[in-house]
Coordinates of C-alpha atoms in Angstrom, one line a residue:
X1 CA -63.3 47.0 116.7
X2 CA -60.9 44.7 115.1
X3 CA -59.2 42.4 117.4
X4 CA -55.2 44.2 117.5
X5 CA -52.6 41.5 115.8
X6 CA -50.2 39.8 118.4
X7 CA -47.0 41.4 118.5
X8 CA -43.9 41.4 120.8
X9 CA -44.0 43.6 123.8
X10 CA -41.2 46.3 123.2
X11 CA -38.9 47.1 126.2
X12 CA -39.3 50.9 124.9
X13 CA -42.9 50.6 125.1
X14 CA -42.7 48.9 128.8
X15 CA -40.5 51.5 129.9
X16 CA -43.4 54.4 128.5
X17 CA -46.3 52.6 130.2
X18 CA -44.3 53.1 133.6
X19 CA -43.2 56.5 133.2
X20 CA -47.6 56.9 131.6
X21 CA -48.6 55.2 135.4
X22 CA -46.3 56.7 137.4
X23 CA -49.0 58.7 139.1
X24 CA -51.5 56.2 139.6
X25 CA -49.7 52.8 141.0
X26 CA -47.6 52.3 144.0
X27 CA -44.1 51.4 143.3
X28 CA -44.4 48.2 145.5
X29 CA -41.8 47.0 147.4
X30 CA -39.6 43.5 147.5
X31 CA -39.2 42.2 150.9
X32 CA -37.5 38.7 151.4
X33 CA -39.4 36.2 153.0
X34 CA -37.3 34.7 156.2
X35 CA -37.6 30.7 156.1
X36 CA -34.4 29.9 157.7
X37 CA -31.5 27.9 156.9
X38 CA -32.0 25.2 154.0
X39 CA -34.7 26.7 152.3
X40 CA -35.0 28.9 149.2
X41 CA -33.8 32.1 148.7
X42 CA -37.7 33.8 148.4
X43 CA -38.1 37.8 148.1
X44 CA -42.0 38.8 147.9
X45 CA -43.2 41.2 145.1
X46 CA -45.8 43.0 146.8
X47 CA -49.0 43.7 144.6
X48 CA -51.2 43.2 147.2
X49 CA -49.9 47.1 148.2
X50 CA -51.7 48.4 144.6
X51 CA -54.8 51.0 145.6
X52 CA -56.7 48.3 144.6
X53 CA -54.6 45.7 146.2
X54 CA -53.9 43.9 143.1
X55 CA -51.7 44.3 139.9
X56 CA -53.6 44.5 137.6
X57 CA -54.2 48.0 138.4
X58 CA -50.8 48.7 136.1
X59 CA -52.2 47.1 132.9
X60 CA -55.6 49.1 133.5
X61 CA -53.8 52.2 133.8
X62 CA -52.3 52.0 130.9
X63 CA -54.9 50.4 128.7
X64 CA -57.3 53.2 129.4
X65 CA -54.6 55.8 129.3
X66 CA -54.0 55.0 125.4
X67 CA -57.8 54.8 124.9
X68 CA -58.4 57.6 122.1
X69 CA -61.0 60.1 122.8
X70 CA -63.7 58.6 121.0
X71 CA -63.2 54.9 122.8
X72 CA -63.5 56.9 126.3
X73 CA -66.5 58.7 125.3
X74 CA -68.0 55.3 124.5
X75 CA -67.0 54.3 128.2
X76 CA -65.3 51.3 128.8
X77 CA -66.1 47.8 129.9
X78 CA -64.4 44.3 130.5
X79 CA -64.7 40.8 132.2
X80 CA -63.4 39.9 135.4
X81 CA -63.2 37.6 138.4
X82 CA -62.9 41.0 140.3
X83 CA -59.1 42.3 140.0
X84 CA -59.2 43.4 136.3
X85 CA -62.7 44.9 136.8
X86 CA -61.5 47.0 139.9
X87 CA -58.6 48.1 137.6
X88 CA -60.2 49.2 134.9
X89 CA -62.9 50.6 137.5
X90 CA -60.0 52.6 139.2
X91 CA -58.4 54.0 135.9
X92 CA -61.8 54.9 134.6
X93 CA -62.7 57.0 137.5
X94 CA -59.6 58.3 137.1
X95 CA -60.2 60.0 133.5
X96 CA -64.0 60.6 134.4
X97 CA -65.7 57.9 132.0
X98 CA -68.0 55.3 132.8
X99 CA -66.9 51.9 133.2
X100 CA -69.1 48.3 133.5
X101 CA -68.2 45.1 134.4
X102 CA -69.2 41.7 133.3
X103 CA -68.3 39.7 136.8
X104 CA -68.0 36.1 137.7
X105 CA -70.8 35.5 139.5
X106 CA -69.1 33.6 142.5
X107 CA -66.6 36.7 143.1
X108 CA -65.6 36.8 146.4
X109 CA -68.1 40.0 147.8
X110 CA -65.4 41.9 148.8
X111 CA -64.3 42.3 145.2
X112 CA -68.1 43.2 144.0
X113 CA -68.1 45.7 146.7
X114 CA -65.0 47.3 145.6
X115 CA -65.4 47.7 142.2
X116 CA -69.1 49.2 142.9
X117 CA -67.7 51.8 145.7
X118 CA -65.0 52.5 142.4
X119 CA -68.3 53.3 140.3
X120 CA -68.4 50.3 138.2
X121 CA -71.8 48.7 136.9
X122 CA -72.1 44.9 137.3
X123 CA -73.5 42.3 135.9
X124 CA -73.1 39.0 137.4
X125 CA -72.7 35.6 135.1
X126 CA -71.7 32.1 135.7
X127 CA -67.6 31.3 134.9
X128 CA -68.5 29.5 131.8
X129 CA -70.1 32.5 130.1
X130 CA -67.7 35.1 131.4
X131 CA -64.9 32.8 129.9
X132 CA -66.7 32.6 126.5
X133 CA -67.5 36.7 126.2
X134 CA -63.4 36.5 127.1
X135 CA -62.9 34.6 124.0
X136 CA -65.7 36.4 121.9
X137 CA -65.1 40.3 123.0
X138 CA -68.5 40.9 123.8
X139 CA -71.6 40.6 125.9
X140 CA -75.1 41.7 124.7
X141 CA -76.0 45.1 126.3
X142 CA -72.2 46.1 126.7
X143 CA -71.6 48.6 124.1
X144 CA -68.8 51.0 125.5
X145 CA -64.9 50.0 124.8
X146 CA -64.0 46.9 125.8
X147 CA -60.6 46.6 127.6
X148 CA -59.5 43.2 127.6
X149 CA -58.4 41.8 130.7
X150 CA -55.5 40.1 129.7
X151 CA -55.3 39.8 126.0
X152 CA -54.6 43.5 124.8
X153 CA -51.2 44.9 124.2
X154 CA -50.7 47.9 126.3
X155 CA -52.8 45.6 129.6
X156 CA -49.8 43.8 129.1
X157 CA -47.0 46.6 128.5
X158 CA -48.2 47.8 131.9
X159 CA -47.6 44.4 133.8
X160 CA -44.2 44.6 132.3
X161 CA -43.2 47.5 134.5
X162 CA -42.8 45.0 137.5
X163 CA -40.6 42.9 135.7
X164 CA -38.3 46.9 135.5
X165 CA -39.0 47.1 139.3
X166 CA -37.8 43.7 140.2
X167 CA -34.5 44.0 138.4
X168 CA -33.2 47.1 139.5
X169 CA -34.3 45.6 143.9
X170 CA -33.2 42.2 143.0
X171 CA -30.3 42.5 140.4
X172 CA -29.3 39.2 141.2
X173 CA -32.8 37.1 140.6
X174 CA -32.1 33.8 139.1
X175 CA -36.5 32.5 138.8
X176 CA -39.6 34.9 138.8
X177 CA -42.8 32.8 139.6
X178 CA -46.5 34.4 138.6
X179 CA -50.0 32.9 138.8
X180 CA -51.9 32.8 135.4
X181 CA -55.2 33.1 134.6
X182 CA -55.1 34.6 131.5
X183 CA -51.3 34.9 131.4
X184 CA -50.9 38.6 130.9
X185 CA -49.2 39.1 134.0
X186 CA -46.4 36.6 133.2
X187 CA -45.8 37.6 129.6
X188 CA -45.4 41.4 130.6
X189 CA -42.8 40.5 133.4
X190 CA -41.3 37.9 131.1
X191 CA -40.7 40.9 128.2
X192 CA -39.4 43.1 130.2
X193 CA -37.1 40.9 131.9
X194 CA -35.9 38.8 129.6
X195 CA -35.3 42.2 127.3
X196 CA -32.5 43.2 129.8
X197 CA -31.4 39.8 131.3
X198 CA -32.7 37.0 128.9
X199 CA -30.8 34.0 131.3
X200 CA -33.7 34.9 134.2
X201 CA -36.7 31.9 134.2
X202 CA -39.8 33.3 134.5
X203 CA -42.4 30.6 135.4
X204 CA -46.2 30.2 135.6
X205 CA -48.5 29.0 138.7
X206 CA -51.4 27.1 138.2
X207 CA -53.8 25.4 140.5
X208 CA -54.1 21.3 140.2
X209 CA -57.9 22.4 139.7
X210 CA -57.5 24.7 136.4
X211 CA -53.9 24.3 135.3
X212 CA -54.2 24.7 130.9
X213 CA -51.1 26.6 130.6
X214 CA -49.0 23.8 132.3
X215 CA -51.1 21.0 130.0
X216 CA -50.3 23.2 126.8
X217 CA -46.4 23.6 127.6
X218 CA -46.5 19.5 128.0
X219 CA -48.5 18.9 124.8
X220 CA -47.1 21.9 122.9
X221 CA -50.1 23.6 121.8
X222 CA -52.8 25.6 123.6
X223 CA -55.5 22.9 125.7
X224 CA -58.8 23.2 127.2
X225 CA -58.7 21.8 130.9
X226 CA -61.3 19.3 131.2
X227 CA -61.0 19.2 134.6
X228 CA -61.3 22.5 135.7
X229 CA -63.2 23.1 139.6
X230 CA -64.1 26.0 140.4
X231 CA -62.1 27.0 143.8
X232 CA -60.7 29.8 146.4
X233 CA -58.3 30.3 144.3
X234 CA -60.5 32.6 142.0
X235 CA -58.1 35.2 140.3
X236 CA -56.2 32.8 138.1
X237 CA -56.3 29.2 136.9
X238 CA -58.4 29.1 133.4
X239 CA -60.6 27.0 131.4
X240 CA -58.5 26.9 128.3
X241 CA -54.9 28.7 127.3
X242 CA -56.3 30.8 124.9
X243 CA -54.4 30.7 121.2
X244 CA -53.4 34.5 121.4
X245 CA -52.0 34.3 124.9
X246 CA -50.4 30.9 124.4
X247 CA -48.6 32.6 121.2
X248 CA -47.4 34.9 123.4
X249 CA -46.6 32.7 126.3
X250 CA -44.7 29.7 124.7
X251 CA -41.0 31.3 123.7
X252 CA -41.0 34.0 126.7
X253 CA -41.5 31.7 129.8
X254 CA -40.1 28.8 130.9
X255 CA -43.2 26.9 131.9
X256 CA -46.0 26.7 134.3
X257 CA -45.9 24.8 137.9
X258 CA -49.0 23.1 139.2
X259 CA -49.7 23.2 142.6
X260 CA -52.3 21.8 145.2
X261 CA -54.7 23.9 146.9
X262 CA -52.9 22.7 150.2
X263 CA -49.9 24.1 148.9
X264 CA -51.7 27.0 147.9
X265 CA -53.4 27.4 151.8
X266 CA -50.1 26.4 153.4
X267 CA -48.9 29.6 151.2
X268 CA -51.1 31.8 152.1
X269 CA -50.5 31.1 156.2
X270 CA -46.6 31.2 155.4
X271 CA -46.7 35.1 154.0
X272 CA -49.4 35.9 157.0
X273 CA -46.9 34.1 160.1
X274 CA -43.4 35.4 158.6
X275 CA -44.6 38.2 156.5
X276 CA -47.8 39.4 158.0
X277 CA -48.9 39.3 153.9
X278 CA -52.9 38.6 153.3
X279 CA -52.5 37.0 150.1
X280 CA -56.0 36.0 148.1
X281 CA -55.3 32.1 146.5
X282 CA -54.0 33.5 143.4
X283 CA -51.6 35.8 145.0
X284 CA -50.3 32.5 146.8
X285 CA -49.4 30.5 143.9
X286 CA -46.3 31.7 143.0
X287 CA -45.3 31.0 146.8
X288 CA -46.3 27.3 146.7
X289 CA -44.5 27.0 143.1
X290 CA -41.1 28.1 144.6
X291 CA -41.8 25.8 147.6
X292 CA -41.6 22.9 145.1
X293 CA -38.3 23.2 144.4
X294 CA -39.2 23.2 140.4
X295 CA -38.1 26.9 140.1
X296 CA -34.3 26.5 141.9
X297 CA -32.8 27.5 145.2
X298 CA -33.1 31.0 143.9
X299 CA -32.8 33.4 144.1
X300 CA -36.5 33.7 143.5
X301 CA -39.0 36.6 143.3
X302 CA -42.8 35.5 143.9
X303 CA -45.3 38.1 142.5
X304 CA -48.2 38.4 145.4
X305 CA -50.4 39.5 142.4
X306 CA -53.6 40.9 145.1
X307 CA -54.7 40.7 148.2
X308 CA -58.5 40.8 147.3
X309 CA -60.0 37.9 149.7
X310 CA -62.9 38.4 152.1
X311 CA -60.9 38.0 155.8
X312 CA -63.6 35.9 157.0
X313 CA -63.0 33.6 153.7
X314 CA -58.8 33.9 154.5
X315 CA -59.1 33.0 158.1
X316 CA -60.8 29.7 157.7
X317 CA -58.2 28.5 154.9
X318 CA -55.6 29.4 157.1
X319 CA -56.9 28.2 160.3
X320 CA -57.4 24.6 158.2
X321 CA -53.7 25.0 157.0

């Protein structure tokens, strides 16, 4: 199947994907976070509240919903560090075709058990070669559809429908903050927002350990991060900005903050003592970012993108805070 040319993500076709989904996501709330005097002006975007506690069940939804009949009858398959594979898991159970998953290897277990009790087939592989199948669109023995996890128009169209949920709770949102891994959650928020009130920054969160967006906006063109560790934070922070995404990422947001994995843990605890939020690392990020400073006194809406961590795993970051 040829690989779809890059095109801007329509308002109109944001505003179908959510009306498509209705019936399948949770319209999650926005709760401000209380920090007291002096600090930011924070209100939480609750993802972590998805059936699959994670976002990405929205792009899924609508990917496999505009599958034709001969791509389902192929069944589907994509690549994931857990959250996109649940997703497309979840949708695919959902219209009754078979789905596989090529999974990063050092996925938390809670996410392998999930998308297995959601019917999936796995097969584990190291980062490295999960991030090159990204880029290549296959993986030898996967033969069904492949729905792209983040590069693939309608993924993204679906994402955008936060971006209509946070404007009509939070009319008067000055910064919205998202992790990237691959950047499709960011560039469907930033569509839809910046369709309907273009003056809104919408920012990136990167880890220190895997921040290629943030390197890209400072050299102006899409960069591999040499330095990339592998860490808890597992559901964003890539290898490389991928051409494609960056394309789509480089006008529509305002940048990408990098932030520490103490930041990160120090987030995570923060949305667990004022909140009682359990964030996984990437659903932290966008907390940390907005702690900086770097996206204004607000108000700001931080996207809690999932909530997939193993509470063994969560408990000892936090209790090391």
């Amino acid at each position: 199947m040829a690989t779809e040319s890059i095109r801007p993500i329509a308002l109109d076709e944001i505003r179908a994907a959510r009306e498509r989904i209705a019936g399948t996501i949770l319209r999650t709330p926005l709760v401000k976070l209380q920090l007291g005097s002096g600090a930011p002006d924070i209100r939480l975007k609750l993802e972590n509240l998805q059936p699959i506690n994670a976002y990405k069940l929205r792009g899924a939804a609508n990917a496999v919903a505009m599958l034709s009949n001969s791509e389902r009858r192929r069944g589907v398959w994509t690549i994931s560090a857990g959250n996109a594979g649940q997703g497309v898991a979840y949708a695919a159970r959902e219209a009754g075709i078979p789905c596989s998953v090529v999974v990063i290897e050092t996925a938390p277990e809670s996410k392998k058990e999930r998308m297995k009790a959601l019917g999936a087939s796995l097969v584990l592989v190291p980062y490295a070669r999960a991030w090159a199948a990204l880029d290549e669109r296959a993986y030898p023995g996967m033969d069904g559809t492949f729905v792209h996890p983040f590069d693939d128009h309608n993924f993204i169209a679906g994402h955008g429908t936060m971006g209509l949920e946070i404007l009509e709770d939070a009319p008067d949102t000055a910064a919205i903050i998202g992790g990237i891994g691959g950047g499709g959650l960011v560039v469907g928020v930033a569509a839809a927002v910046k369709a309907l009130k273009p003056n809104i920054k919408v920012y990136g969160a990167e880890p220190e350990t895997a921040a290629p967006v943030a390197l890209s906006f400072e050299k102006g063109s899409p960069q591999t991060f040499d330095a990339w560790q592998s860490s808890f934070v597992d559901g964003a922070g890539g290898q490389s900005a991928f051409p494609r995404m960056w394309q789509r990422m480089k006008d529509l947001i305002d940048g990408s903050i990098v932030v520490t994995l103490e930041q990160t843990k120090h987030a995570m605890r923060l949305m667990a003592e004022k909140a009682r939020i359990v964030s996984e690392g990437a659903g932290a990020l966008p907390l940390a970012a907005a702690l900086t400073g770097k996206a204004g006194k607000g108000p700001i809406v931080c996207i809690v993108s999932g909530g997939n961590i193993d509470l063994a795993k969560f408990c000892e970051l936090i209790a090391n805070d």
